[in-house]
GROMACS .gro file of C-alpha atoms in nm:
model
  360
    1UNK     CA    1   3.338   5.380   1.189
    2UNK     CA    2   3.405   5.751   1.318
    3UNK     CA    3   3.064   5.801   1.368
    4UNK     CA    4   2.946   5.502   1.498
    5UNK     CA    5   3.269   5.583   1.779
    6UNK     CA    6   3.088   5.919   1.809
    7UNK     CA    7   2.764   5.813   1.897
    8UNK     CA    8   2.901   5.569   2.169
    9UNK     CA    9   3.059   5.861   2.329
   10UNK     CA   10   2.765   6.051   2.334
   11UNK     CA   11   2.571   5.755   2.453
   12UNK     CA   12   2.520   5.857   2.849
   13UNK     CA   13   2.760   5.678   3.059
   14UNK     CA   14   2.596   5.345   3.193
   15UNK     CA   15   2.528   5.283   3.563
   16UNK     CA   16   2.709   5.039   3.749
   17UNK     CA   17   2.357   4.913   3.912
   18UNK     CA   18   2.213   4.865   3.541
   19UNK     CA   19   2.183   4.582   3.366
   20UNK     CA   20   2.224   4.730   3.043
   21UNK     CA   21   2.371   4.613   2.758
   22UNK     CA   22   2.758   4.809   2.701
   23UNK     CA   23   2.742   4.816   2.346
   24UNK     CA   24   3.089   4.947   2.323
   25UNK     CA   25   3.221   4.587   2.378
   26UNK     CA   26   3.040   4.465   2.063
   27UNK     CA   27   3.193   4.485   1.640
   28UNK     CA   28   2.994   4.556   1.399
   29UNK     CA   29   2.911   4.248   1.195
   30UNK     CA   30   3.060   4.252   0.873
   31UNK     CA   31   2.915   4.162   0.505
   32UNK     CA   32   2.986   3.790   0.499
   33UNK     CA   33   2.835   3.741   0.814
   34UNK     CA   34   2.491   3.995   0.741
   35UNK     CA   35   2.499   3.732   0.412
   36UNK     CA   36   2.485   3.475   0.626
   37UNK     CA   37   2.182   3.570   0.837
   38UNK     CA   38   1.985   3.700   0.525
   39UNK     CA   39   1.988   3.257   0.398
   40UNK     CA   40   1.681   3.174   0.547
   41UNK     CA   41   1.622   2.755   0.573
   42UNK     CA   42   1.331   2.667   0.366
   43UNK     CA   43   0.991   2.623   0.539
   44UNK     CA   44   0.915   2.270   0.557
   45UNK     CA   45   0.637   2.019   0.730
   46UNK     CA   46   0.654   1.727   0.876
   47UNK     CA   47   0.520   1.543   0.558
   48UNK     CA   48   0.752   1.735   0.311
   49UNK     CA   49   1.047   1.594   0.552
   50UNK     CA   50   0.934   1.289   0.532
   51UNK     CA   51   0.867   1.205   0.158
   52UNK     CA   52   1.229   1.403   0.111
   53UNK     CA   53   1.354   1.075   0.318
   54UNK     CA   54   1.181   0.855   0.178
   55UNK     CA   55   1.323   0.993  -0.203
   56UNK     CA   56   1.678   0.950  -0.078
   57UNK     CA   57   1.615   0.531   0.005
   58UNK     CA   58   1.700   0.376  -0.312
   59UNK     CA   59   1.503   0.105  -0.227
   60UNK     CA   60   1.198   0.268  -0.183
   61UNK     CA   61   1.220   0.456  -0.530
   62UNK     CA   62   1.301   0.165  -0.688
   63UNK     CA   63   0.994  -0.036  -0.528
   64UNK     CA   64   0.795   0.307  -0.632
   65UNK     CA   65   0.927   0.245  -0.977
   66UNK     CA   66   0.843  -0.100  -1.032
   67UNK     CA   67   0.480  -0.043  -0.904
   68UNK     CA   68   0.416   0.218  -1.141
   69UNK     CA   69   0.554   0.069  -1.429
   70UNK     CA   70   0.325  -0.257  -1.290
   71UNK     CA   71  -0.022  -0.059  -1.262
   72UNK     CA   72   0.069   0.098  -1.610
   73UNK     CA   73   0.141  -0.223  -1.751
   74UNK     CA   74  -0.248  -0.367  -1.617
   75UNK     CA   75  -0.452  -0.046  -1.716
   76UNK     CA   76  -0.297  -0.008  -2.080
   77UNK     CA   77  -0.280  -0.379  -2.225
   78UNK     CA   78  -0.662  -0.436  -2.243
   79UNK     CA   79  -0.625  -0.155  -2.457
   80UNK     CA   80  -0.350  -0.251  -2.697
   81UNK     CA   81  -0.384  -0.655  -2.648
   82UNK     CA   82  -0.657  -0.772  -2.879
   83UNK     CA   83  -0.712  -1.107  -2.669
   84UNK     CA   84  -0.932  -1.145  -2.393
   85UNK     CA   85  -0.864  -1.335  -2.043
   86UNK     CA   86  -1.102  -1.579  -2.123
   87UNK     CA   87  -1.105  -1.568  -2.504
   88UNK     CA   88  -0.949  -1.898  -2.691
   89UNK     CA   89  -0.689  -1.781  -2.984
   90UNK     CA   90  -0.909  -1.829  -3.283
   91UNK     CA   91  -0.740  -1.739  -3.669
   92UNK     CA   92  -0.905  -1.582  -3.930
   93UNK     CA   93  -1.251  -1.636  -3.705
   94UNK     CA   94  -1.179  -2.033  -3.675
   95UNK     CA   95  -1.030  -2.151  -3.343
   96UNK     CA   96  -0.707  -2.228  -3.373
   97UNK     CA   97  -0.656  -2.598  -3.207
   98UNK     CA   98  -0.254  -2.607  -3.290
   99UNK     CA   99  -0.190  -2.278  -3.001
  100UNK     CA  100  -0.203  -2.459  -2.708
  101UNK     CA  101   0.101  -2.450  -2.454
  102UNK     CA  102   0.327  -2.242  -2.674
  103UNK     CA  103   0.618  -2.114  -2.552
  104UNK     CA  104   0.669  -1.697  -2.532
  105UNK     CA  105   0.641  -1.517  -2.876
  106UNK     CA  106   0.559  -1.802  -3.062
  107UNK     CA  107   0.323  -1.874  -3.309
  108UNK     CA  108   0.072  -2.169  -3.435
  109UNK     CA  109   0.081  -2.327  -3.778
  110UNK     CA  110  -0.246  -2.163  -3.845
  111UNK     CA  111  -0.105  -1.855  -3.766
  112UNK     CA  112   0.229  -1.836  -3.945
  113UNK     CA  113  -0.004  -1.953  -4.257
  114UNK     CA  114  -0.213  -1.637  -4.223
  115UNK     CA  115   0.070  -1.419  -4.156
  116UNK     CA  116   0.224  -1.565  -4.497
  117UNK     CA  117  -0.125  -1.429  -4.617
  118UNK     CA  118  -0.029  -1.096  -4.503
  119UNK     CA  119  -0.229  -1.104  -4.224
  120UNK     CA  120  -0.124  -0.974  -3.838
  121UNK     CA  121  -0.103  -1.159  -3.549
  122UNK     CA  122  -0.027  -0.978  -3.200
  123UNK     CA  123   0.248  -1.175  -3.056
  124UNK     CA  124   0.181  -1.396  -2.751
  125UNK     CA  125   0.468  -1.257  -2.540
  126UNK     CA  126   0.410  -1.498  -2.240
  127UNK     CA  127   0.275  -1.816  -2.450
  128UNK     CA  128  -0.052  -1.954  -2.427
  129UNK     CA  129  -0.173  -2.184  -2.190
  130UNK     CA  130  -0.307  -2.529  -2.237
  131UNK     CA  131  -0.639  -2.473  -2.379
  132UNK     CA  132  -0.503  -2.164  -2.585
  133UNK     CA  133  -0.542  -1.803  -2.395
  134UNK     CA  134  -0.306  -1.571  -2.427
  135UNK     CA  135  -0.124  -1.624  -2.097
  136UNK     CA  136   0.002  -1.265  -2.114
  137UNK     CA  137  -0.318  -1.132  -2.083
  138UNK     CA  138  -0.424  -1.373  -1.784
  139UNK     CA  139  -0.109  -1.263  -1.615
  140UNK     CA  140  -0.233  -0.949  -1.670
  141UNK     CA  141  -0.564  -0.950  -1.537
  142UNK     CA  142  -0.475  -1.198  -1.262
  143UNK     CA  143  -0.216  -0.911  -1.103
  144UNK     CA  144  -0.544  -0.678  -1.190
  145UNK     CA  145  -0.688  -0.873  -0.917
  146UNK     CA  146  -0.438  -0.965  -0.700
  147UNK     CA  147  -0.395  -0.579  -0.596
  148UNK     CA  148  -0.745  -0.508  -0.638
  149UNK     CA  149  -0.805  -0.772  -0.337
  150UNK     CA  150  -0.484  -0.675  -0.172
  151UNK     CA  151  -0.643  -0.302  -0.166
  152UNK     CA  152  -0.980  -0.370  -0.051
  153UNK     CA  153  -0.876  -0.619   0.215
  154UNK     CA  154  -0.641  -0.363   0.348
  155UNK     CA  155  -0.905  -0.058   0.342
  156UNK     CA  156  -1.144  -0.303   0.512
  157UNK     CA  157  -0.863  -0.363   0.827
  158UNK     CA  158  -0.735  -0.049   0.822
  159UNK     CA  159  -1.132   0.116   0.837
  160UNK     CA  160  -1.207  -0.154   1.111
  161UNK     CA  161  -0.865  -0.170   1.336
  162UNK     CA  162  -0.858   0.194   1.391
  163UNK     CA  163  -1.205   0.285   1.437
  164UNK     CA  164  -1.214  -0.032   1.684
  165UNK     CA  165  -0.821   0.027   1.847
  166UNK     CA  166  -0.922   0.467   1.851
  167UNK     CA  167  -1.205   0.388   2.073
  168UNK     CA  168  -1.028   0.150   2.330
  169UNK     CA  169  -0.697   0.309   2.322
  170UNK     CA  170  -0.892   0.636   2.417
  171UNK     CA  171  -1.164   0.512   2.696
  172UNK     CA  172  -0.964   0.287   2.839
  173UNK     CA  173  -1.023   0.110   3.167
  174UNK     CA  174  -1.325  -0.139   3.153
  175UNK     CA  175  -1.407  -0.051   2.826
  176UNK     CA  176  -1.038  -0.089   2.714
  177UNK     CA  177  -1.015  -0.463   2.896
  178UNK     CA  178  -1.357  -0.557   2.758
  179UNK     CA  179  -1.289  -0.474   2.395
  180UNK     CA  180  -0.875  -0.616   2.375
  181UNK     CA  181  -1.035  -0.952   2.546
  182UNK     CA  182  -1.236  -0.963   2.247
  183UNK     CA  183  -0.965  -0.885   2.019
  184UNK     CA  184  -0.777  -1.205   2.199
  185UNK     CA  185  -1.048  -1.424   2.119
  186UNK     CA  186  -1.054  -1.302   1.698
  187UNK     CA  187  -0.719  -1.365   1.682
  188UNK     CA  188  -0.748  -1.715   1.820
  189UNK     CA  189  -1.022  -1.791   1.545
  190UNK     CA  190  -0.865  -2.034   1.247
  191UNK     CA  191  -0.890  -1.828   0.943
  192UNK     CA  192  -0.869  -2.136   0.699
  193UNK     CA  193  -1.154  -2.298   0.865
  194UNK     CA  194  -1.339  -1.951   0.837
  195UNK     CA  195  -1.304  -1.904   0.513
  196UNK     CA  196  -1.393  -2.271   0.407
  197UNK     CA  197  -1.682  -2.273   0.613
  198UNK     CA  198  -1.788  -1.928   0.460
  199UNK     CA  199  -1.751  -2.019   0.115
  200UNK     CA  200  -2.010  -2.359   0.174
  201UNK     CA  201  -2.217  -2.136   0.312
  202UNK     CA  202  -2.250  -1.839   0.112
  203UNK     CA  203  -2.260  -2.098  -0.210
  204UNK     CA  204  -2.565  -2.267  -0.006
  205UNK     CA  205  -2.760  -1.956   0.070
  206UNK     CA  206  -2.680  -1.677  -0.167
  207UNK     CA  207  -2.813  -1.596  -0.531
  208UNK     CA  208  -2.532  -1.440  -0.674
  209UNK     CA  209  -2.667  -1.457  -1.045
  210UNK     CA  210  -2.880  -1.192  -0.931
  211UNK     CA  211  -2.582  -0.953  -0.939
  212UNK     CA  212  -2.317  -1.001  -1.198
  213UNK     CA  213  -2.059  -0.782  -1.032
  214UNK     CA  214  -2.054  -1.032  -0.715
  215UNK     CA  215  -2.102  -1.323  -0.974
  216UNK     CA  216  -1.746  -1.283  -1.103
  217UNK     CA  217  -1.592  -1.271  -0.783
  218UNK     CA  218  -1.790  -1.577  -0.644
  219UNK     CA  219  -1.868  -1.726  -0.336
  220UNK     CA  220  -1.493  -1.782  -0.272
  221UNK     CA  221  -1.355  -1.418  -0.314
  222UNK     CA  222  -1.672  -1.293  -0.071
  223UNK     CA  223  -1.587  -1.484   0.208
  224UNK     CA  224  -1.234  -1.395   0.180
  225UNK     CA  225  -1.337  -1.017   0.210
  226UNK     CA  226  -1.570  -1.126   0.465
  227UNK     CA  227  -1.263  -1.304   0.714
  228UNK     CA  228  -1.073  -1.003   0.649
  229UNK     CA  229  -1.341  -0.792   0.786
  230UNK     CA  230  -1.385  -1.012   1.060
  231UNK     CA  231  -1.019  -1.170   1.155
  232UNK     CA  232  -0.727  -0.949   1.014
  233UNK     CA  233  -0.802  -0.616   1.178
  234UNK     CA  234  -0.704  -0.688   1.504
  235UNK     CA  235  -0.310  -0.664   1.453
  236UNK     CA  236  -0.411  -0.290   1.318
  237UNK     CA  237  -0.614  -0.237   1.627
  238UNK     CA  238  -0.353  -0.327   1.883
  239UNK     CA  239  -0.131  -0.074   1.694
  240UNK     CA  240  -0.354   0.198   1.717
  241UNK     CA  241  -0.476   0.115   2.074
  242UNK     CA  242  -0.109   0.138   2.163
  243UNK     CA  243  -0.015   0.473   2.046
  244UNK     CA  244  -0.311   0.627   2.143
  245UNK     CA  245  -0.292   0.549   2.514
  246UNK     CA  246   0.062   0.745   2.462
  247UNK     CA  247  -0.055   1.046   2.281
  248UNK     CA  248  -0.404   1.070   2.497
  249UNK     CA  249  -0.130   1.179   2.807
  250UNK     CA  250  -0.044   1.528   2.615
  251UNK     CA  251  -0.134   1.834   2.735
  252UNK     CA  252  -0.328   1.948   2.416
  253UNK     CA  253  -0.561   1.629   2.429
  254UNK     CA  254  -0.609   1.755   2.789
  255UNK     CA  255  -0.720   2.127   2.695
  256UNK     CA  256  -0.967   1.974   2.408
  257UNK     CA  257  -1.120   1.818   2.732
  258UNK     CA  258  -1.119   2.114   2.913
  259UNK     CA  259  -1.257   2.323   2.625
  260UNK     CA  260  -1.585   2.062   2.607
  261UNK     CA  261  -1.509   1.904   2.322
  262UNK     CA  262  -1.649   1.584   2.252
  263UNK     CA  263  -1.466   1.221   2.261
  264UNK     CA  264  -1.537   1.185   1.884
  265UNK     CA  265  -1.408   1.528   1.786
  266UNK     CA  266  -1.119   1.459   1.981
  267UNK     CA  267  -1.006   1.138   1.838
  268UNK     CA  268  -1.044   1.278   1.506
  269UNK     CA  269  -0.898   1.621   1.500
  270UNK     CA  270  -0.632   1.587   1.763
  271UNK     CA  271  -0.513   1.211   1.776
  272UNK     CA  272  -0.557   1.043   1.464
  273UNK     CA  273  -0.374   1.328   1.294
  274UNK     CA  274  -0.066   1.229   1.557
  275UNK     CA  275  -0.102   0.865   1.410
  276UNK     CA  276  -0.109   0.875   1.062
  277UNK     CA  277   0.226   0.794   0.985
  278UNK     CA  278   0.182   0.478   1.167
  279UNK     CA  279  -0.108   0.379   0.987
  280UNK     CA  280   0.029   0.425   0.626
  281UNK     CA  281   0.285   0.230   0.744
  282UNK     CA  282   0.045  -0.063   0.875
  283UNK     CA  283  -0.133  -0.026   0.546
  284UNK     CA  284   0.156  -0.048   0.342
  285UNK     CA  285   0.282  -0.333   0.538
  286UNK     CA  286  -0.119  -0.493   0.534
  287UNK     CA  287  -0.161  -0.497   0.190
  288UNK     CA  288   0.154  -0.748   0.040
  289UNK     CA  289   0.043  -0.944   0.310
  290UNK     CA  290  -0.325  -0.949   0.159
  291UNK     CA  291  -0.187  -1.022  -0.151
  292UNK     CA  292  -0.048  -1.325  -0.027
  293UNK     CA  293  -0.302  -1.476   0.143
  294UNK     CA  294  -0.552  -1.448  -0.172
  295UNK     CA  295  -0.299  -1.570  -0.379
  296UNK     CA  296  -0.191  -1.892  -0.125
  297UNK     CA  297  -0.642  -1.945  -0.134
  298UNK     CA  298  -0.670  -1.912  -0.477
  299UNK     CA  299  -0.336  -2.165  -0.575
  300UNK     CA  300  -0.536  -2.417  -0.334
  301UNK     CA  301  -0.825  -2.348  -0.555
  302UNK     CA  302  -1.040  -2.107  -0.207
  303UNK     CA  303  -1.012  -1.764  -0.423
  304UNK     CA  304  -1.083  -1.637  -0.751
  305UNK     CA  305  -1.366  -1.882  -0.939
  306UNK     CA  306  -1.261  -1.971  -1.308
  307UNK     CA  307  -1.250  -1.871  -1.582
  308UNK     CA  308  -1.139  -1.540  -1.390
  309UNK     CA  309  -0.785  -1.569  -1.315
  310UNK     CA  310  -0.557  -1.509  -1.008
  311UNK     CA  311  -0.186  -1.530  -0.968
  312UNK     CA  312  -0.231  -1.780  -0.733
  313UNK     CA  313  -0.499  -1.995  -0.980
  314UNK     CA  314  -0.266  -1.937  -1.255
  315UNK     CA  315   0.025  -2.087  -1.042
  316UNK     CA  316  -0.155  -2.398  -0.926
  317UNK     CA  317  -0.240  -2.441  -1.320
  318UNK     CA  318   0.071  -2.415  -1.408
  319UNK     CA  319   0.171  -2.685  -1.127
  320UNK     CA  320   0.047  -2.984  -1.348
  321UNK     CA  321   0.315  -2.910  -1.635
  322UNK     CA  322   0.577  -2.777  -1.459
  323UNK     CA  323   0.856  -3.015  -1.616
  324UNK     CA  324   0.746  -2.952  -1.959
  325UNK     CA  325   0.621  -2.583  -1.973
  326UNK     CA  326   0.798  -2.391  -1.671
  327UNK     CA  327   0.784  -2.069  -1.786
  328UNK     CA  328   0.375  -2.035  -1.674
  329UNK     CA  329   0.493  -2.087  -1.292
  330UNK     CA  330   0.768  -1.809  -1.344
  331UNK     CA  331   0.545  -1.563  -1.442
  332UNK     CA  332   0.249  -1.531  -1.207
  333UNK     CA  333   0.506  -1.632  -0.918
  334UNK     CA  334   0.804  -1.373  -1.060
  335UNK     CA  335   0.419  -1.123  -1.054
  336UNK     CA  336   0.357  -1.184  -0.664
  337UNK     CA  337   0.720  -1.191  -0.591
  338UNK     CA  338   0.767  -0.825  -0.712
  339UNK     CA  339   0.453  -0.677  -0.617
  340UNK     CA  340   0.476  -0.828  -0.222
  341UNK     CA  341   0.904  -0.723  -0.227
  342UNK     CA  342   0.769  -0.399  -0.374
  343UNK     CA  343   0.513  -0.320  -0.117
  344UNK     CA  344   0.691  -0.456   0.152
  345UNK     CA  345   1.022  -0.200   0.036
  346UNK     CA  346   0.786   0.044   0.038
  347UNK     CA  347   0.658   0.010   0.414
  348UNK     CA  348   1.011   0.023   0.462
  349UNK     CA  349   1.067   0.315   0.367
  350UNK     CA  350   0.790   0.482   0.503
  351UNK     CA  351   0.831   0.366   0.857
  352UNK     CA  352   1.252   0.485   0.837
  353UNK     CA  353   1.132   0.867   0.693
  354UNK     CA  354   0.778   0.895   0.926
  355UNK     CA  355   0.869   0.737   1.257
  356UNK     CA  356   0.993   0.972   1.486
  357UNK     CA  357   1.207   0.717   1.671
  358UNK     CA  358   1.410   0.643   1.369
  359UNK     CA  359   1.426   1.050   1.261
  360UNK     CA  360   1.775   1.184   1.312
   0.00000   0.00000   0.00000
């Protein structure tokens, strides 16, 4: 302290015309406080800020949760499950007539006879079904593809709604009035009709023995990608149209015009990147929604062709016997009722931690 006194008195006396600093009026700072400034905050992004929010909404981890434990639960039981979706329970290599419509871990007379045997049967932990699958399984396989539509249909709308909504939202003008006109007259269409009318065609015109991977979808499942392509987009594109005509207005969008580069490079390396969290939203949001629909076409027998099953095929199967065997209709609709809460929990949470509006 002595010497720091000493060297402000041989500091030369300050000017009263100077603006400098009188240092004599400051304290030296003491430990606590040099502590204090030495904690630096932790570098973060605006990705790593989000997913942190999104971790602290119960909901969202818990929707996270059940997903996982969902797409787990389809990829390992082909593996450990010895019965196939379309395979009829057969004993000892005999089919076994007596396991049809059994209720959850039960087992056929022909089957507790060869387990007397010492023989093993793998339990049927859902039932069977009335001509004697292993209902697990087609649960199983019919959530397989559920999400495997609900996916696809949402890459398809959220490929075509913001390639389509980027280049109106950024041209604007005639261009801009041209292309949301046509977007009004898409989203007038009937997709019902669509599809139906798709479907009768497609089953008219196309050879689809030709290539087994479009044979097991069918005729049905194609023109529901099809509509999606066509119809479903446009709800995506609006979205994107609308916050690019308010991020085109910056000043850095304005330099990358100034600097010669081209609309294309712009939209992609200075926009989009400003809308992504709005688009994982939409997509998150899009795909319970395309889950629904193919489930609602394939319960009214427009989706997934037999002997392939759906949770919505499985649900209008289970319709008929609803009194007597109830559990089938809980399981496929307990499936879609999960998955769609999940997903939609999910978007949720996503839009609260990414949307700058609702940062605090």
């Amino acid at each position: 302290m002595e010497n720091t006194n000493k060297n402000l008195d041989q500091m030369p006396k300050k000017s009263p015309f100077s603006f400098q600093v009188d240092l004599s009026k400051f304290e030296k700072a003491t430990d606590e406080e040099k502590r204090q400034q030495e904690v630096m905050s932790e570098s973060s992004t605006f990705f790593k800020d989000g997913m942190r929010k999104l971790m602290k909404n119960p909901l969202a981890v818990g929707s996270i949760i059940v997903l996982l434990l969902i797409i787990l639960t389809i990829v390992i039981t082909p593996y450990v499950v010895p019965y196939k979706y379309s395979q009829i329970v057969t004993v000892n290599g005999k089919r076994d007539k007596t396991a049809a419509n059994m209720a959850p871990f039960q087992y056929s007379d022909l089957e507790k006879e060869y387990m007397k045997d010492g023989g093993e049967v793998f339990p049927h932990i859902m039932g069977t079904d009335e001509m004697g699958r292993d209902y697990f399984v087609r649960v199983v396989y019919g959530t397989r593809i559920s999400l495997l539509v609900g996916v696809f249909a949402s890459c398809i709308v959220v490929l075509i709604g913001v390639i389509y909504g980027s280049v109106s939202g950024y041209f604007g003008g005639k261009v801009d009035l041209v292309m949301m006109r046509i977007v009004d007259i898409i989203y007038s269409l009937p997709d019902m009709l669509m599809i139906i009318l798709l479907s009768v065609v497609l089953r008219e015109t196309l050879n689809l023995d030709a290539i087994p991977a479009l044979s097991k979808l069918g005729t049905n499942m194609i023109s529901l990608f099809i509509v999606f392509g066509l119809l479903y987009w446009t709800s995506m594109a609006r979205m994107v149209r609308g916050q690019i005509l308010t991020i085109k207005q910056n000043e850095y969008v304005l330099a990358a015009k100034v600097s010669g580069a081209k609309p294309g490079r712009i939209i992609r390396r200075h926009i989009l990147p400003n809308c992504v969290s709005v688009i994982i939203i939409s997509a998150a949001l899009q795909i319970p929604s395309a889950i629904f629909t193919e489930s609602f076409l394939s319960f009214v027998g427009l989706g997934v062709q037999a002997p392939m099953p759906s949770l919505g095929s499985l649900a209008n199967a289970a319709r008929a016997g609803i009194s007597a065997y109830p559990y089938k209709l809980i399981f496929p609709a307990l499936m879609i009722g999960l998955i769609t809460l999940s997903f939609n929990l999910i978007g949720d949470g996503l839009r609260d931690a990414f949307d700058p509006k609702l940062r605090r």
